[in-house]
Amino acid sequence: MFTSSQYIQRVKGLRFPELSFVLVLILFFAYPAHAAGIVVLHSESGPTPWTQKLVEGLTSELGGGVLVRQEYLGGENGNEDHYDAEYERLALVPASTTPIAVITSGKTAFAFMRKYRDDLFVGAPVLFCSMPRPEPGMLSQCGDCSGIPLEQDVRNTVDLIFDLRPDTRLVVGIMDSTPASQLLRKKMEAAMEPYMGRAQLLFPGHEPGDDTGLNMKTLATVASSVPISGAVLFLGFHEDKTGKPVNEEQAVRLLSERSAAPVFVLTDTWVGKGVLGGLVATGEAQGRALARLVSRIQAGEPPQEMLPQPTLPQLVADATVLARFGIDARQVLLLSGALIVNEPAHPDEQGDIRPSGILTAVLGLIFFVGLLYLLRRLTSRKYTKPEQRP
């Protein structure tokens, strides 16, 4: 056995090639990715609220017995060279066993997996999520494939707008030029048909005579111009009118801060960031559903025999935003399956004083005053001369 000092001396004595070999061995045996587990390929370039909730749902449902490795592919705007470089990077990751499953979150990750599956993860089942149901031909291209389709409930969210604010006179759809936004626009137009006699529908930057798209500057102008009698439905804003990627979190915050009207959304990604809420798809629900598919795969069920079923949307509303627009949270809770988040602080919860503390303080004050009165009486008797008797 070597002592720690002897080990350090041995390492110091290694030449560079030998030291490099030792480091590679250390990394190989220390890196958890080589063990059988789950690989999650994200379309984004880094963590987002959606990806975090997705993995939280996945890991909490699976428990601690399965390793989950996450890889971020760099967004939807990368070119062919970028994804070839991502392939080269992932190919260097040691892997002694085939993953239990590869989860692709978003269209970019799903396309990446279809292209490189036979080289990166040979024989691994594939589960898609965070995207609509793929065409059957695309599913066949990824081999043993199933998943959890992402369905955004535009119709019921539009109904929710008018349920909560019947006097709404304008609904503004925020979108970009991507096919996903175009599809959601069609759904929104269909959902608005019953309300067109009393409300107007606009898609700024995507109307006749105003078809140049949006950027952050024009989005700020749009947000400031929505009246209090209106509502905003955020369909998605991944890129501006020049095709440049947009930070959606900044876009959502800008809308919620500058608009005099409430902002509604279709996923829970932005709930808690100033939006009112909506009938939302949740990342946690998708993650939990994926975990159940993984358990079925581990039990021996072929993925291609699993019918892709979407998770049901949930009504989620921000209580602080509801209060801002004078909407009683109890009205929302009457709707089936509603979840209220971000409760505003009540006056009796602020500071360290509670009703019970106030009562204790009052009783203490009464006791103190009574004690002081008693002491004064005793003191006055002690120093007062007794009356002379005849």
CSV table of N, CA, C and O in Angstrom, one decimal, residues 32-115:
chain,number,residue,atom,x,y,z
A,32,PRO,N,-19.7,8.6,-14.5
A,32,PRO,CA,-20.9,7.7,-14.3
A,32,PRO,C,-21.6,7.4,-15.6
A,32,PRO,O,-22.4,6.5,-15.6
A,33,ALA,N,-21.2,8.1,-16.7
A,33,ALA,CA,-22.0,7.9,-17.9
A,33,ALA,C,-21.8,6.5,-18.5
A,33,ALA,O,-22.6,6.0,-19.3
A,34,HIS,N,-20.7,5.8,-18.1
A,34,HIS,CA,-20.4,4.5,-18.8
A,34,HIS,C,-21.3,3.4,-18.2
A,34,HIS,O,-21.4,2.4,-18.8
A,35,ALA,N,-21.9,3.7,-17.1
A,35,ALA,CA,-22.9,2.7,-16.5
A,35,ALA,C,-24.2,2.8,-17.2
A,35,ALA,O,-24.5,3.8,-17.8
A,36,ALA,N,-24.9,1.7,-17.2
A,36,ALA,CA,-26.2,1.6,-17.8
A,36,ALA,C,-27.2,2.6,-17.1
A,36,ALA,O,-27.3,2.7,-15.9
A,37,GLY,N,-27.8,3.5,-17.9
A,37,GLY,CA,-28.7,4.5,-17.3
A,37,GLY,C,-29.5,5.1,-18.4
A,37,GLY,O,-29.8,4.5,-19.4
A,38,ILE,N,-29.9,6.3,-18.2
A,38,ILE,CA,-30.7,7.1,-19.2
A,38,ILE,C,-29.9,8.3,-19.7
A,38,ILE,O,-29.3,9.0,-18.9
A,39,VAL,N,-29.9,8.5,-21.0
A,39,VAL,CA,-29.3,9.7,-21.6
A,39,VAL,C,-30.4,10.6,-22.0
A,39,VAL,O,-31.3,10.1,-22.8
A,40,VAL,N,-30.4,11.8,-21.6
A,40,VAL,CA,-31.4,12.8,-22.0
A,40,VAL,C,-30.7,13.8,-22.9
A,40,VAL,O,-29.8,14.5,-22.5
A,41,LEU,N,-31.1,13.9,-24.2
A,41,LEU,CA,-30.6,14.9,-25.1
A,41,LEU,C,-31.6,16.0,-25.2
A,41,LEU,O,-32.7,15.9,-25.6
A,42,HIS,N,-31.1,17.2,-24.8
A,42,HIS,CA,-31.9,18.4,-24.9
A,42,HIS,C,-31.6,19.2,-26.1
A,42,HIS,O,-30.5,19.3,-26.5
A,43,SER,N,-32.6,19.8,-26.7
A,43,SER,CA,-32.4,20.6,-27.9
A,43,SER,C,-31.8,22.0,-27.5
A,43,SER,O,-31.1,22.6,-28.4
A,44,GLU,N,-31.9,22.4,-26.3
A,44,GLU,CA,-31.4,23.7,-25.9
A,44,GLU,C,-29.9,23.7,-25.7
A,44,GLU,O,-29.3,22.6,-25.6
A,45,SER,N,-29.4,24.9,-25.6
A,45,SER,CA,-27.9,25.0,-25.3
A,45,SER,C,-27.6,25.0,-23.8
A,45,SER,O,-26.4,24.9,-23.5
A,46,GLY,N,-28.6,25.0,-23.0
A,46,GLY,CA,-28.3,24.9,-21.5
A,46,GLY,C,-29.6,24.7,-20.8
A,46,GLY,O,-30.7,24.7,-21.4
A,47,PRO,N,-29.6,24.6,-19.5
A,47,PRO,CA,-30.8,24.3,-18.7
A,47,PRO,C,-31.8,25.5,-18.8
A,47,PRO,O,-31.4,26.6,-18.9
A,48,THR,N,-33.1,25.1,-18.9
A,48,THR,CA,-34.2,26.0,-18.8
A,48,THR,C,-35.2,25.5,-17.8
A,48,THR,O,-35.0,24.4,-17.3
A,49,PRO,N,-36.1,26.4,-17.4
A,49,PRO,CA,-37.1,25.9,-16.4
A,49,PRO,C,-37.8,24.6,-16.9
A,49,PRO,O,-38.1,23.7,-16.1
A,50,TRP,N,-38.1,24.5,-18.2
A,50,TRP,CA,-38.7,23.3,-18.7
A,50,TRP,C,-37.8,22.1,-18.6
A,50,TRP,O,-38.3,21.0,-18.1
A,51,THR,N,-36.6,22.2,-19.0
A,51,THR,CA,-35.7,21.0,-18.9
A,51,THR,C,-35.5,20.6,-17.5
A,51,THR,O,-35.4,19.4,-17.2
A,52,GLN,N,-35.4,21.5,-16.6
A,52,GLN,CA,-35.2,21.2,-15.2
A,52,GLN,C,-36.4,20.5,-14.6
A,52,GLN,O,-36.3,19.5,-13.9
A,53,LYS,N,-37.6,21.0,-14.9
A,53,LYS,CA,-38.8,20.3,-14.4
A,53,LYS,C,-39.0,18.9,-15.0
A,53,LYS,O,-39.4,18.0,-14.4
A,54,LEU,N,-38.6,18.8,-16.3
A,54,LEU,CA,-38.7,17.5,-17.0
A,54,LEU,C,-37.8,16.5,-16.3
A,54,LEU,O,-38.3,15.4,-16.0
A,55,VAL,N,-36.6,16.8,-16.0
A,55,VAL,CA,-35.7,15.9,-15.4
A,55,VAL,C,-36.1,15.6,-13.9
A,55,VAL,O,-35.9,14.5,-13.4
A,56,GLU,N,-36.6,16.7,-13.2
A,56,GLU,CA,-37.0,16.5,-11.9
A,56,GLU,C,-38.2,15.4,-11.8
A,56,GLU,O,-38.2,14.6,-11.0
A,57,GLY,N,-39.1,15.6,-12.7
A,57,GLY,CA,-40.2,14.6,-12.8
A,57,GLY,C,-39.7,13.2,-13.1
A,57,GLY,O,-40.2,12.2,-12.5
A,58,LEU,N,-38.8,13.1,-14.0
A,58,LEU,CA,-38.2,11.8,-14.4
A,58,LEU,C,-37.5,11.1,-13.3
A,58,LEU,O,-37.7,10.0,-13.0
A,59,THR,N,-36.6,11.9,-12.6
A,59,THR,CA,-35.8,11.3,-11.5
A,59,THR,C,-36.6,11.0,-10.3
A,59,THR,O,-36.4,10.0,-9.6
A,60,SER,N,-37.6,11.8,-10.0
A,60,SER,CA,-38.4,11.6,-8.8
A,60,SER,C,-39.3,10.3,-9.0
A,60,SER,O,-39.5,9.6,-8.0
A,61,GLU,N,-39.7,10.1,-10.2
A,61,GLU,CA,-40.6,8.9,-10.4
A,61,GLU,C,-39.7,7.6,-10.5
A,61,GLU,O,-40.2,6.6,-10.0
A,62,LEU,N,-38.5,7.8,-11.0
A,62,LEU,CA,-37.7,6.6,-11.1
A,62,LEU,C,-37.0,6.2,-9.8
A,62,LEU,O,-36.7,5.0,-9.5
A,63,GLY,N,-36.8,7.2,-8.9
A,63,GLY,CA,-36.1,6.9,-7.7
A,63,GLY,C,-34.6,7.1,-7.9
A,63,GLY,O,-34.2,7.5,-9.0
A,64,GLY,N,-33.8,6.7,-7.0
A,64,GLY,CA,-32.4,6.9,-7.0
A,64,GLY,C,-31.6,5.8,-7.7
A,64,GLY,O,-30.4,5.9,-7.7
A,65,GLY,N,-32.2,4.8,-8.2
A,65,GLY,CA,-31.5,3.6,-8.7
A,65,GLY,C,-31.0,3.7,-10.1
A,65,GLY,O,-30.3,2.8,-10.6
A,66,VAL,N,-31.4,4.7,-10.9
A,66,VAL,CA,-31.1,4.9,-12.3
A,66,VAL,C,-30.3,6.2,-12.5
A,66,VAL,O,-30.8,7.2,-12.1
A,67,LEU,N,-29.2,6.0,-13.2
A,67,LEU,CA,-28.4,7.2,-13.5
A,67,LEU,C,-29.0,8.0,-14.6
A,67,LEU,O,-29.5,7.4,-15.6
A,68,VAL,N,-29.1,9.3,-14.6
A,68,VAL,CA,-29.6,10.1,-15.6
A,68,VAL,C,-28.5,11.1,-16.1
A,68,VAL,O,-28.0,11.9,-15.3
A,69,ARG,N,-28.1,11.0,-17.3
A,69,ARG,CA,-27.1,11.9,-17.9
A,69,ARG,C,-27.7,12.8,-18.9
A,69,ARG,O,-28.5,12.4,-19.7
A,70,GLN,N,-27.4,14.1,-18.7
A,70,GLN,CA,-28.0,15.1,-19.6
A,70,GLN,C,-27.0,15.7,-20.6
A,70,GLN,O,-25.8,16.0,-20.2
A,71,GLU,N,-27.4,15.9,-21.8
A,71,GLU,CA,-26.5,16.5,-22.8
A,71,GLU,C,-27.3,17.6,-23.5
A,71,GLU,O,-28.5,17.4,-23.9
A,72,TYR,N,-26.7,18.8,-23.7
A,72,TYR,CA,-27.4,19.9,-24.3
A,72,TYR,C,-26.7,20.1,-25.7
A,72,TYR,O,-25.5,20.3,-25.8
A,73,LEU,N,-27.6,20.1,-26.7
A,73,LEU,CA,-27.1,20.1,-28.1
A,73,LEU,C,-26.9,21.5,-28.7
A,73,LEU,O,-26.3,21.6,-29.8
A,74,GLY,N,-27.4,22.5,-28.1
A,74,GLY,CA,-27.0,23.8,-28.6
A,74,GLY,C,-28.1,24.6,-29.3
A,74,GLY,O,-27.7,25.5,-30.1
A,75,GLY,N,-29.3,24.3,-29.1
A,75,GLY,CA,-30.4,25.2,-29.7
A,75,GLY,C,-30.8,24.7,-31.1
A,75,GLY,O,-30.2,23.8,-31.7
A,76,GLU,N,-31.9,25.4,-31.6
A,76,GLU,CA,-32.5,25.0,-32.8
A,76,GLU,C,-31.8,25.7,-34.0
A,76,GLU,O,-32.2,25.5,-35.2
A,77,ASN,N,-30.9,26.6,-33.8
A,77,ASN,CA,-30.4,27.4,-34.9
A,77,ASN,C,-29.0,27.0,-35.3
A,77,ASN,O,-28.3,27.7,-36.0
A,78,GLY,N,-28.5,25.9,-34.8
A,78,GLY,CA,-27.2,25.4,-35.2
A,78,GLY,C,-27.2,24.8,-36.7
A,78,GLY,O,-28.2,24.4,-37.1
A,79,ASN,N,-26.1,24.9,-37.3
A,79,ASN,CA,-26.0,24.4,-38.7
A,79,ASN,C,-25.5,22.9,-38.6
A,79,ASN,O,-25.2,22.4,-37.6
A,80,GLU,N,-25.3,22.4,-39.8
A,80,GLU,CA,-24.8,20.9,-39.9
A,80,GLU,C,-23.5,20.7,-39.2
A,80,GLU,O,-23.3,19.7,-38.6
A,81,ASP,N,-22.6,21.7,-39.4
A,81,ASP,CA,-21.3,21.5,-38.8
A,81,ASP,C,-21.4,21.5,-37.3
A,81,ASP,O,-20.6,20.8,-36.6
A,82,HIS,N,-22.3,22.3,-36.8
A,82,HIS,CA,-22.4,22.4,-35.3
A,82,HIS,C,-22.8,21.0,-34.8
A,82,HIS,O,-22.3,20.5,-33.8
A,83,TYR,N,-23.8,20.4,-35.4
A,83,TYR,CA,-24.3,19.1,-34.9
A,83,TYR,C,-23.3,18.0,-35.2
A,83,TYR,O,-23.2,17.0,-34.4
A,84,ASP,N,-22.5,18.1,-36.2
A,84,ASP,CA,-21.4,17.1,-36.5
A,84,ASP,C,-20.4,17.2,-35.3
A,84,ASP,O,-19.9,16.2,-34.8
A,85,ALA,N,-20.1,18.4,-34.9
A,85,ALA,CA,-19.2,18.6,-33.8
A,85,ALA,C,-19.8,18.1,-32.5
A,85,ALA,O,-19.1,17.5,-31.6
A,86,GLU,N,-21.1,18.2,-32.3
A,86,GLU,CA,-21.8,17.6,-31.1
A,86,GLU,C,-21.7,16.1,-31.1
A,86,GLU,O,-21.5,15.5,-30.1
A,87,TYR,N,-21.8,15.6,-32.3
A,87,TYR,CA,-21.7,14.1,-32.5
A,87,TYR,C,-20.3,13.7,-32.1
A,87,TYR,O,-20.1,12.7,-31.3
A,88,GLU,N,-19.3,14.4,-32.6
A,88,GLU,CA,-17.9,14.1,-32.2
A,88,GLU,C,-17.7,14.2,-30.7
A,88,GLU,O,-16.9,13.3,-30.1
A,89,ARG,N,-18.2,15.2,-30.1
A,89,ARG,CA,-18.1,15.3,-28.6
A,89,ARG,C,-18.7,14.2,-27.9
A,89,ARG,O,-18.1,13.6,-27.0
A,90,LEU,N,-19.9,13.8,-28.3
A,90,LEU,CA,-20.6,12.7,-27.6
A,90,LEU,C,-19.9,11.4,-27.8
A,90,LEU,O,-20.0,10.5,-27.0
A,91,ALA,N,-19.3,11.2,-29.0
A,91,ALA,CA,-18.7,10.0,-29.3
A,91,ALA,C,-17.5,9.7,-28.4
A,91,ALA,O,-17.0,8.5,-28.3
A,92,LEU,N,-16.9,10.7,-27.8
A,92,LEU,CA,-15.7,10.6,-27.0
A,92,LEU,C,-16.1,10.2,-25.6
A,92,LEU,O,-15.2,9.8,-24.8
A,93,VAL,N,-17.4,10.3,-25.2
A,93,VAL,CA,-17.8,9.9,-23.9
A,93,VAL,C,-17.8,8.4,-23.8
A,93,VAL,O,-18.4,7.7,-24.5
A,94,PRO,N,-17.1,7.8,-22.8
A,94,PRO,CA,-17.0,6.4,-22.6
A,94,PRO,C,-18.3,5.8,-22.3
A,94,PRO,O,-19.1,6.3,-21.5
A,95,ALA,N,-18.6,4.6,-22.9
A,95,ALA,CA,-19.9,4.0,-22.7
A,95,ALA,C,-19.7,2.5,-22.8
A,95,ALA,O,-19.5,2.0,-23.9
A,96,SER,N,-19.6,1.8,-21.7
A,96,SER,CA,-19.4,0.3,-21.8
A,96,SER,C,-20.7,-0.5,-22.0
A,96,SER,O,-20.6,-1.6,-22.3
A,97,THR,N,-21.8,0.2,-21.7
A,97,THR,CA,-23.1,-0.5,-21.9
A,97,THR,C,-24.1,0.3,-22.7
A,97,THR,O,-23.9,1.6,-22.7
A,98,THR,N,-25.1,-0.3,-23.3
A,98,THR,CA,-26.1,0.4,-24.0
A,98,THR,C,-27.1,1.1,-22.9
A,98,THR,O,-27.5,0.4,-22.0
A,99,PRO,N,-27.4,2.3,-23.1
A,99,PRO,CA,-28.4,3.0,-22.2
A,99,PRO,C,-29.7,2.2,-22.1
A,99,PRO,O,-30.1,1.6,-23.1
A,100,ILE,N,-30.3,2.3,-21.0
A,100,ILE,CA,-31.7,1.8,-20.8
A,100,ILE,C,-32.6,2.4,-21.9
A,100,ILE,O,-33.4,1.8,-22.5
A,101,ALA,N,-32.4,3.7,-22.0
A,101,ALA,CA,-33.2,4.5,-23.0
A,101,ALA,C,-32.5,5.8,-23.3
A,101,ALA,O,-31.8,6.3,-22.4
A,102,VAL,N,-32.7,6.4,-24.5
A,102,VAL,CA,-32.3,7.7,-24.8
A,102,VAL,C,-33.5,8.6,-25.0
A,102,VAL,O,-34.4,8.3,-25.8
A,103,ILE,N,-33.6,9.6,-24.2
A,103,ILE,CA,-34.8,10.5,-24.2
A,103,ILE,C,-34.4,11.8,-25.0
A,103,ILE,O,-33.4,12.4,-24.7
A,104,THR,N,-35.2,12.1,-26.0
A,104,THR,CA,-34.9,13.3,-26.8
A,104,THR,C,-35.9,14.3,-26.5
A,104,THR,O,-37.1,14.1,-26.7
A,105,SER,N,-35.5,15.5,-26.0
A,105,SER,CA,-36.4,16.6,-25.6
A,105,SER,C,-36.4,17.6,-26.7
A,105,SER,O,-35.4,18.4,-26.8
A,106,GLY,N,-37.4,17.7,-27.5
A,106,GLY,CA,-37.5,18.7,-28.5
A,106,GLY,C,-37.2,18.1,-29.9
A,106,GLY,O,-36.6,17.1,-30.0
A,107,LYS,N,-37.6,18.9,-30.9
A,107,LYS,CA,-37.5,18.4,-32.3
A,107,LYS,C,-36.0,18.3,-32.7
A,107,LYS,O,-35.7,17.4,-33.5
A,108,THR,N,-35.2,19.2,-32.3
A,108,THR,CA,-33.8,19.2,-32.7
A,108,THR,C,-33.1,17.9,-32.1
A,108,THR,O,-32.4,17.2,-32.9
A,109,ALA,N,-33.3,17.6,-30.9
A,109,ALA,CA,-32.8,16.4,-30.3
A,109,ALA,C,-33.3,15.1,-31.0
A,109,ALA,O,-32.5,14.2,-31.2
A,110,PHE,N,-34.6,15.1,-31.3
A,110,PHE,CA,-35.2,14.0,-32.0
A,110,PHE,C,-34.5,13.8,-33.4
A,110,PHE,O,-34.2,12.6,-33.8
A,111,ALA,N,-34.3,14.9,-34.1
A,111,ALA,CA,-33.7,14.8,-35.4
A,111,ALA,C,-32.3,14.3,-35.3
A,111,ALA,O,-31.7,13.5,-36.1
A,112,PHE,N,-31.6,14.8,-34.3
A,112,PHE,CA,-30.2,14.5,-34.0
A,112,PHE,C,-30.1,13.0,-33.7
A,112,PHE,O,-29.2,12.3,-34.3
A,113,MET,N,-31.0,12.5,-33.0
A,113,MET,CA,-31.0,11.0,-32.6
A,113,MET,C,-31.3,10.2,-33.8
A,113,MET,O,-30.6,9.1,-34.0
A,114,ARG,N,-32.2,10.6,-34.7
A,114,ARG,CA,-32.5,9.8,-35.9
A,114,ARG,C,-31.2,9.7,-36.8
A,114,ARG,O,-31.0,8.7,-37.4
A,115,LYS,N,-30.5,10.8,-36.8
A,115,LYS,CA,-29.3,10.8,-37.7
A,115,LYS,C,-28.1,10.0,-37.1
A,115,LYS,O,-27.4,9.2,-37.9
